[in-house]
């Protein structure tokens, strides 16, 4: 951790994980990142999680997507294994959240006027449910919520996590984005490409690990990496990868 | 921009207690103090044909959707004449869990439905133009603690000097969608909910909306604004134990409360009353009593829940309870917990069906929800 000349908090990015139409990846494994429009790849949990997670397959697609990217970021940062719960927060942005799950759930309500309503599906009709699943799986007891930007930039969760960290609201955060494809009911392509990306942010760490850089916000709320302004989410990921793999 | 004290300067509340020409906050307060409940038979959708555990909720009979717009729009627009003036440079933070979920029902039944009302961002799309605010704000969705966190986030932005004025607005409506879900989880009480009562059977759903204008103290002074109260500290945690049930010992809530007290530089002894989440479910209320005992010991601190009067208003609950918390501090009276009769162990002498006198400057308000979320705020006079 350090404080910049302008008294803004700078924190390390120590892990990156993603699932996009271009593939599944993590910062230390892949040197290229893209967030194109298109169908998302199928996720095999045995490729992602070190221990079996039987409930994973029962979750909705939005949750599986977000949890995969979140798990990859934690693993990339060397934080996926734990014995005691940790004060690590999670903040994620979304445009559509679990809206497709909402539609799927309500279709269980209609036929029997509630008699067949699925409690299992209803549990995932909250945009933040998957963060709770992630908190349980990885023992994360910090601040934990979902937000939606009025004008999506993909960087609001990062900005919000940095604000929490600067106000003493925790020293480690996962921050990212998660969206499945635009729900069918809209009948049109989504506002943003489907995919999930998470960053592991840490004020300080003692593990032997090379961070990707130090991220901060300036007075206008713009995101900077090592003092250089970043225009959007893909640029932030790719800049981190370039620094790590080509430094 | 000045960093430091965060002042609430204006507020608006709409609940089923709000009459057409009455001040929503005052009518809610009067209803609470009279020990009334707005929880009654559901008339919005057919529950008699259904297979639900309950047939009651707290909802407004005159809420309308028109031209395919969600009833949420009607609800939120009722806030507008009750708050203001709202500075055009206000940053907008909104909170909702299901936004215009009635339009999802309409769509699925083949009726006209404005689908953008389904998005979490729809509250800002409704409130922004109505209040002439062009703000690139955010909507927070954290189950039942959504607007509590929105208030915390707004206060953080002001305290850190990143904003001077923040408008928090929030709302959720009663829909068959949400009602059926809570029923399927066996969380609904067949009778109006009875927070902290030994014989409680679950929660009652409610609908409501709130708006709260937060300012830096300097800006509030400059504009000669009212001072409803101050937001002094906050804590947000996750139980990391279960998606739909609280951690029974209340460890997550204890952690959130202690964070909030530390930030507010307030000792537990200085807290004069607690506005609890108090849903009336078996496990939530036990968890809260456990948590409060760990922080406040055996002290007979007044604890109240407003959910027996207005039901669980989901994402709006936190902000409504913040506004009522300011009222509690200004009136030095904690409202009754409607429906409370036989104290749950640990509630005796703390929770009351009658108004309770309080004496002091600081109040704790808490909310917890699905996903394991806990949020606590320390409010000042």
PDB file of C-alpha atoms in Angstrom, chain A residues 41-243:
ATOM      1  CA  UNK A  41     -17.508 -20.817 -23.092  1.00  0.00           C
ATOM      2  CA  UNK A  42     -18.834 -23.782 -21.157  1.00  0.00           C
ATOM      3  CA  UNK A  43     -17.382 -23.910 -17.653  1.00  0.00           C
ATOM      4  CA  UNK A  44     -16.209 -27.214 -16.179  1.00  0.00           C
ATOM      5  CA  UNK A  45     -15.905 -26.721 -12.417  1.00  0.00           C
ATOM      6  CA  UNK A  46     -13.295 -29.454 -12.136  1.00  0.00           C
ATOM      7  CA  UNK A  47     -10.992 -27.246 -14.218  1.00  0.00           C
ATOM      8  CA  UNK A  48     -11.490 -24.293 -11.900  1.00  0.00           C
ATOM      9  CA  UNK A  49     -11.928 -25.416  -8.317  1.00  0.00           C
ATOM     10  CA  UNK A  50      -9.346 -27.410  -6.393  1.00  0.00           C
ATOM     11  CA  UNK A  51     -11.984 -29.273  -4.377  1.00  0.00           C
ATOM     12  CA  UNK A  52     -15.331 -30.620  -5.641  1.00  0.00           C
ATOM     13  CA  UNK A  53     -18.232 -28.191  -5.321  1.00  0.00           C
ATOM     14  CA  UNK A  54     -21.432 -30.234  -5.883  1.00  0.00           C
ATOM     15  CA  UNK A  55     -23.721 -27.197  -5.475  1.00  0.00           C
ATOM     16  CA  UNK A  56     -21.983 -25.350  -8.277  1.00  0.00           C
ATOM     17  CA  UNK A  57     -23.887 -27.185 -10.990  1.00  0.00           C
ATOM     18  CA  UNK A  58     -27.203 -26.335  -9.288  1.00  0.00           C
ATOM     19  CA  UNK A  59     -26.560 -22.621  -9.402  1.00  0.00           C
ATOM     20  CA  UNK A  60     -27.872 -20.332 -12.082  1.00  0.00           C
ATOM     21  CA  UNK A  61     -25.637 -19.415 -14.993  1.00  0.00           C
ATOM     22  CA  UNK A  62     -24.983 -15.859 -13.752  1.00  0.00           C
ATOM     23  CA  UNK A  63     -23.699 -17.225 -10.430  1.00  0.00           C
ATOM     24  CA  UNK A  64     -21.524 -19.864 -12.092  1.00  0.00           C
ATOM     25  CA  UNK A  65     -20.013 -17.242 -14.358  1.00  0.00           C
ATOM     26  CA  UNK A  66     -19.197 -14.787 -11.596  1.00  0.00           C
ATOM     27  CA  UNK A  67     -17.894 -17.432  -9.216  1.00  0.00           C
ATOM     28  CA  UNK A  68     -15.562 -18.831 -11.848  1.00  0.00           C
ATOM     29  CA  UNK A  69     -13.899 -15.466 -12.514  1.00  0.00           C
ATOM     30  CA  UNK A  70     -13.804 -14.717  -8.811  1.00  0.00           C
ATOM     31  CA  UNK A  71     -12.160 -18.065  -8.042  1.00  0.00           C
ATOM     32  CA  UNK A  72      -9.599 -17.590 -10.796  1.00  0.00           C
ATOM     33  CA  UNK A  73      -8.643 -14.157  -9.438  1.00  0.00           C
ATOM     34  CA  UNK A  74      -8.210 -15.539  -5.930  1.00  0.00           C
ATOM     35  CA  UNK A  75      -6.133 -18.449  -7.224  1.00  0.00           C
ATOM     36  CA  UNK A  76      -4.038 -16.111  -9.374  1.00  0.00           C
ATOM     37  CA  UNK A  77      -3.318 -14.085  -6.237  1.00  0.00           C
ATOM     38  CA  UNK A  78      -2.423 -17.211  -4.259  1.00  0.00           C
ATOM     39  CA  UNK A  79      -5.402 -16.755  -1.947  1.00  0.00           C
ATOM     40  CA  UNK A  80      -7.724 -19.602  -2.895  1.00  0.00           C
ATOM     41  CA  UNK A  81      -6.634 -21.878  -0.023  1.00  0.00           C
ATOM     42  CA  UNK A  82      -7.699 -20.960   3.485  1.00  0.00           C
ATOM     43  CA  UNK A  83      -8.197 -22.361   6.944  1.00  0.00           C
ATOM     44  CA  UNK A  84      -9.639 -19.336   8.793  1.00  0.00           C
ATOM     45  CA  UNK A  85     -12.193 -16.901   7.408  1.00  0.00           C
ATOM     46  CA  UNK A  86     -10.655 -13.739   6.048  1.00  0.00           C
ATOM     47  CA  UNK A  87     -11.802 -10.128   5.900  1.00  0.00           C
ATOM     48  CA  UNK A  88     -11.857  -9.854   2.136  1.00  0.00           C
ATOM     49  CA  UNK A  89     -14.652  -7.866   0.518  1.00  0.00           C
ATOM     50  CA  UNK A  90     -16.304  -8.448  -2.851  1.00  0.00           C
ATOM     51  CA  UNK A  91     -17.880  -5.741  -4.979  1.00  0.00           C
ATOM     52  CA  UNK A  92     -19.170  -6.553  -8.434  1.00  0.00           C
ATOM     53  CA  UNK A  93     -20.992  -4.532 -11.034  1.00  0.00           C
ATOM     54  CA  UNK A  94     -23.614  -5.833 -13.427  1.00  0.00           C
ATOM     55  CA  UNK A  95     -26.075  -4.556 -15.999  1.00  0.00           C
ATOM     56  CA  UNK A  96     -28.634  -7.346 -16.145  1.00  0.00           C
ATOM     57  CA  UNK A  97     -27.785  -9.170 -12.922  1.00  0.00           C
ATOM     58  CA  UNK A  98     -29.836 -12.329 -12.526  1.00  0.00           C
ATOM     59  CA  UNK A  99     -32.725 -11.188 -14.720  1.00  0.00           C
ATOM     60  CA  UNK A 100     -32.720 -14.344 -16.819  1.00  0.00           C
ATOM     61  CA  UNK A 101     -32.931 -16.351 -13.576  1.00  0.00           C
ATOM     62  CA  UNK A 102     -35.868 -14.155 -12.544  1.00  0.00           C
ATOM     63  CA  UNK A 103     -37.677 -15.130 -15.738  1.00  0.00           C
ATOM     64  CA  UNK A 104     -36.856 -18.803 -15.225  1.00  0.00           C
ATOM     65  CA  UNK A 105     -38.080 -18.643 -11.627  1.00  0.00           C
ATOM     66  CA  UNK A 106     -41.351 -16.913 -12.478  1.00  0.00           C
ATOM     67  CA  UNK A 107     -42.068 -19.609 -15.035  1.00  0.00           C
ATOM     68  CA  UNK A 108     -42.189 -22.042 -12.084  1.00  0.00           C
ATOM     69  CA  UNK A 109     -44.748 -19.820 -10.353  1.00  0.00           C
ATOM     70  CA  UNK A 110     -47.279 -19.446 -13.159  1.00  0.00           C
ATOM     71  CA  UNK A 111     -48.534 -23.017 -13.769  1.00  0.00           C
ATOM     72  CA  UNK A 112     -49.730 -23.822 -10.239  1.00  0.00           C
ATOM     73  CA  UNK A 113     -50.258 -20.250  -9.071  1.00  0.00           C
ATOM     74  CA  UNK A 114     -47.337 -20.605  -6.718  1.00  0.00           C
ATOM     75  CA  UNK A 115     -47.716 -24.267  -5.819  1.00  0.00           C
ATOM     76  CA  UNK A 116     -44.654 -25.229  -7.840  1.00  0.00           C
ATOM     77  CA  UNK A 117     -42.536 -22.147  -7.126  1.00  0.00           C
ATOM     78  CA  UNK A 118     -38.931 -23.246  -6.890  1.00  0.00           C
ATOM     79  CA  UNK A 119     -37.201 -22.170  -3.671  1.00  0.00           C
ATOM     80  CA  UNK A 120     -33.883 -23.313  -5.147  1.00  0.00           C
ATOM     81  CA  UNK A 121     -34.247 -20.965  -8.106  1.00  0.00           C
ATOM     82  CA  UNK A 122     -35.635 -18.143  -5.973  1.00  0.00           C
ATOM     83  CA  UNK A 123     -32.456 -18.204  -3.887  1.00  0.00           C
ATOM     84  CA  UNK A 124     -30.580 -17.077  -6.976  1.00  0.00           C
ATOM     85  CA  UNK A 125     -32.948 -14.279  -7.952  1.00  0.00           C
ATOM     86  CA  UNK A 126     -30.863 -11.782  -6.051  1.00  0.00           C
ATOM     87  CA  UNK A 127     -28.038 -10.144  -7.960  1.00  0.00           C
ATOM     88  CA  UNK A 128     -25.757 -10.600  -4.947  1.00  0.00           C
ATOM     89  CA  UNK A 129     -26.500 -14.271  -4.216  1.00  0.00           C
ATOM     90  CA  UNK A 130     -23.384 -15.496  -5.949  1.00  0.00           C
ATOM     91  CA  UNK A 131     -21.203 -13.204  -3.887  1.00  0.00           C
ATOM     92  CA  UNK A 132     -22.625 -14.904  -0.822  1.00  0.00           C
ATOM     93  CA  UNK A 133     -21.759 -18.288  -2.344  1.00  0.00           C
ATOM     94  CA  UNK A 134     -18.246 -17.022  -3.022  1.00  0.00           C
ATOM     95  CA  UNK A 135     -17.948 -15.740   0.533  1.00  0.00           C
ATOM     96  CA  UNK A 136     -18.919 -19.163   1.889  1.00  0.00           C
ATOM     97  CA  UNK A 137     -16.686 -21.116  -0.474  1.00  0.00           C
ATOM     98  CA  UNK A 138     -13.613 -19.006   0.156  1.00  0.00           C
ATOM     99  CA  UNK A 139     -14.282 -17.781   3.715  1.00  0.00           C
ATOM    100  CA  UNK A 140     -14.600 -14.092   2.856  1.00  0.00           C
ATOM    101  CA  UNK A 141     -16.291 -11.963   5.540  1.00  0.00           C
ATOM    102  CA  UNK A 142     -15.700  -8.457   4.217  1.00  0.00           C
ATOM    103  CA  UNK A 143     -18.037  -5.953   2.576  1.00  0.00           C
ATOM    104  CA  UNK A 144     -20.002  -7.727  -0.113  1.00  0.00           C
ATOM    105  CA  UNK A 145     -22.480  -6.318  -2.630  1.00  0.00           C
ATOM    106  CA  UNK A 146     -23.463  -5.790  -6.246  1.00  0.00           C
ATOM    107  CA  UNK A 147     -23.861  -2.459  -7.952  1.00  0.00           C
ATOM    108  CA  UNK A 148     -25.177  -1.251 -11.274  1.00  0.00           C
ATOM    109  CA  UNK A 149     -23.759   1.744 -13.068  1.00  0.00           C
ATOM    110  CA  UNK A 150     -26.092   4.231 -14.679  1.00  0.00           C
ATOM    111  CA  UNK A 151     -23.683   4.436 -17.621  1.00  0.00           C
ATOM    112  CA  UNK A 152     -21.708   1.162 -17.603  1.00  0.00           C
ATOM    113  CA  UNK A 153     -17.933   1.580 -17.734  1.00  0.00           C
ATOM    114  CA  UNK A 154     -16.958  -1.672 -16.062  1.00  0.00           C
ATOM    115  CA  UNK A 155     -14.783   0.191 -13.577  1.00  0.00           C
ATOM    116  CA  UNK A 156     -17.333   1.245 -10.942  1.00  0.00           C
ATOM    117  CA  UNK A 157     -16.753  -1.771  -8.687  1.00  0.00           C
ATOM    118  CA  UNK A 158     -13.021  -1.112  -8.692  1.00  0.00           C
ATOM    119  CA  UNK A 159     -13.606   2.560  -7.899  1.00  0.00           C
ATOM    120  CA  UNK A 160     -16.030   1.653  -5.113  1.00  0.00           C
ATOM    121  CA  UNK A 161     -13.682  -0.910  -3.592  1.00  0.00           C
ATOM    122  CA  UNK A 162     -10.867   1.632  -3.595  1.00  0.00           C
ATOM    123  CA  UNK A 163     -13.142   4.089  -1.826  1.00  0.00           C
ATOM    124  CA  UNK A 164     -13.991   1.519   0.842  1.00  0.00           C
ATOM    125  CA  UNK A 165     -10.297   0.746   1.299  1.00  0.00           C
ATOM    126  CA  UNK A 166      -9.368   4.409   1.619  1.00  0.00           C
ATOM    127  CA  UNK A 167     -12.063   4.862   4.289  1.00  0.00           C
ATOM    128  CA  UNK A 168     -10.822   1.974   6.399  1.00  0.00           C
ATOM    129  CA  UNK A 169     -13.504  -0.413   5.207  1.00  0.00           C
ATOM    130  CA  UNK A 170     -11.086  -3.279   4.593  1.00  0.00           C
ATOM    131  CA  UNK A 171      -7.618  -3.890   3.176  1.00  0.00           C
ATOM    132  CA  UNK A 172      -8.390  -6.649   0.662  1.00  0.00           C
ATOM    133  CA  UNK A 173     -11.131  -6.678  -1.964  1.00  0.00           C
ATOM    134  CA  UNK A 174     -12.202  -8.608  -5.006  1.00  0.00           C
ATOM    135  CA  UNK A 175     -13.688  -6.157  -7.481  1.00  0.00           C
ATOM    136  CA  UNK A 176     -15.091  -6.883 -10.890  1.00  0.00           C
ATOM    137  CA  UNK A 177     -17.950  -7.249 -13.313  1.00  0.00           C
ATOM    138  CA  UNK A 178     -20.319 -10.075 -14.176  1.00  0.00           C
ATOM    139  CA  UNK A 179     -22.989 -10.323 -16.841  1.00  0.00           C
ATOM    140  CA  UNK A 180     -24.444 -13.186 -18.785  1.00  0.00           C
ATOM    141  CA  UNK A 181     -25.911 -12.470 -22.193  1.00  0.00           C
ATOM    142  CA  UNK A 182     -28.798  -9.999 -22.391  1.00  0.00           C
ATOM    143  CA  UNK A 183     -31.948 -11.864 -21.274  1.00  0.00           C
ATOM    144  CA  UNK A 184     -34.074 -13.250 -24.097  1.00  0.00           C
ATOM    145  CA  UNK A 185     -37.050 -11.096 -23.184  1.00  0.00           C
ATOM    146  CA  UNK A 186     -35.274  -7.973 -24.440  1.00  0.00           C
ATOM    147  CA  UNK A 187     -34.956  -9.548 -27.865  1.00  0.00           C
ATOM    148  CA  UNK A 188     -31.810  -7.601 -28.698  1.00  0.00           C
ATOM    149  CA  UNK A 189     -28.049  -7.710 -28.099  1.00  0.00           C
ATOM    150  CA  UNK A 190     -26.889  -6.518 -24.689  1.00  0.00           C
ATOM    151  CA  UNK A 191     -25.493  -3.116 -23.807  1.00  0.00           C
ATOM    152  CA  UNK A 192     -22.185  -4.735 -22.878  1.00  0.00           C
ATOM    153  CA  UNK A 193     -20.470  -7.999 -23.835  1.00  0.00           C
ATOM    154  CA  UNK A 194     -21.242 -10.951 -21.589  1.00  0.00           C
ATOM    155  CA  UNK A 195     -18.437 -12.038 -19.320  1.00  0.00           C
ATOM    156  CA  UNK A 196     -16.934 -11.764 -15.875  1.00  0.00           C
ATOM    157  CA  UNK A 197     -13.655 -10.264 -14.744  1.00  0.00           C
ATOM    158  CA  UNK A 198     -12.383  -9.954 -11.192  1.00  0.00           C
ATOM    159  CA  UNK A 199      -9.321  -8.242  -9.739  1.00  0.00           C
ATOM    160  CA  UNK A 200      -7.777  -9.057  -6.379  1.00  0.00           C
ATOM    161  CA  UNK A 201      -6.856  -5.800  -4.653  1.00  0.00           C
ATOM    162  CA  UNK A 202      -4.593  -5.659  -1.614  1.00  0.00           C
ATOM    163  CA  UNK A 203      -3.239  -2.757   0.380  1.00  0.00           C
ATOM    164  CA  UNK A 204      -0.285  -4.912   1.416  1.00  0.00           C
ATOM    165  CA  UNK A 205       0.783  -8.556   1.342  1.00  0.00           C
ATOM    166  CA  UNK A 206       3.586 -10.757   2.631  1.00  0.00           C
ATOM    167  CA  UNK A 207       3.327 -13.617   0.125  1.00  0.00           C
ATOM    168  CA  UNK A 208       6.104 -13.963  -2.450  1.00  0.00           C
ATOM    169  CA  UNK A 209       4.162 -12.724  -5.415  1.00  0.00           C
ATOM    170  CA  UNK A 210       4.715 -10.074  -8.067  1.00  0.00           C
ATOM    171  CA  UNK A 211       1.779  -7.669  -8.297  1.00  0.00           C
ATOM    172  CA  UNK A 212       0.553  -6.369 -11.632  1.00  0.00           C
ATOM    173  CA  UNK A 213       0.785  -2.765 -10.543  1.00  0.00           C
ATOM    174  CA  UNK A 214      -0.721  -0.220  -8.202  1.00  0.00           C
ATOM    175  CA  UNK A 215      -4.187   1.065  -8.907  1.00  0.00           C
ATOM    176  CA  UNK A 216      -5.704   4.285  -7.629  1.00  0.00           C
ATOM    177  CA  UNK A 217      -8.405   6.842  -8.395  1.00  0.00           C
ATOM    178  CA  UNK A 218      -7.698  10.477  -9.088  1.00  0.00           C
ATOM    179  CA  UNK A 219      -9.756  13.430  -7.875  1.00  0.00           C
ATOM    180  CA  UNK A 220     -12.199  13.006 -10.748  1.00  0.00           C
ATOM    181  CA  UNK A 221     -12.674   9.361  -9.894  1.00  0.00           C
ATOM    182  CA  UNK A 222     -10.733   8.113 -12.913  1.00  0.00           C
ATOM    183  CA  UNK A 223      -8.811   4.854 -12.517  1.00  0.00           C
ATOM    184  CA  UNK A 224      -5.021   4.977 -12.754  1.00  0.00           C
ATOM    185  CA  UNK A 225      -2.522   2.130 -12.939  1.00  0.00           C
ATOM    186  CA  UNK A 226       0.893   3.159 -11.656  1.00  0.00           C
ATOM    187  CA  UNK A 227      -0.121   6.748 -12.238  1.00  0.00           C
ATOM    188  CA  UNK A 228      -1.346   6.325 -15.816  1.00  0.00           C
ATOM    189  CA  UNK A 229      -5.026   6.836 -16.553  1.00  0.00           C
ATOM    190  CA  UNK A 230      -6.918   3.753 -17.731  1.00  0.00           C
ATOM    191  CA  UNK A 231      -9.825   4.240 -20.108  1.00  0.00           C
ATOM    192  CA  UNK A 232     -11.794   1.048 -19.610  1.00  0.00           C
ATOM    193  CA  UNK A 233     -11.846  -2.446 -18.176  1.00  0.00           C
ATOM    194  CA  UNK A 234     -10.179  -4.297 -21.080  1.00  0.00           C
ATOM    195  CA  UNK A 235      -7.406  -1.707 -21.103  1.00  0.00           C
ATOM    196  CA  UNK A 236      -6.785  -2.222 -17.409  1.00  0.00           C
ATOM    197  CA  UNK A 237      -6.530  -5.995 -17.754  1.00  0.00           C
ATOM    198  CA  UNK A 238      -4.310  -5.862 -20.834  1.00  0.00           C
ATOM    199  CA  UNK A 239      -1.995  -3.248 -19.307  1.00  0.00           C
ATOM    200  CA  UNK A 240      -1.583  -5.469 -16.253  1.00  0.00           C
ATOM    201  CA  UNK A 241      -0.805  -8.468 -18.461  1.00  0.00           C
ATOM    202  CA  UNK A 242       1.682  -6.531 -20.577  1.00  0.00           C
ATOM    203  CA  UNK A 243       3.550  -5.356 -17.501  1.00  0.00           C
TER     204      UNK A 243
END
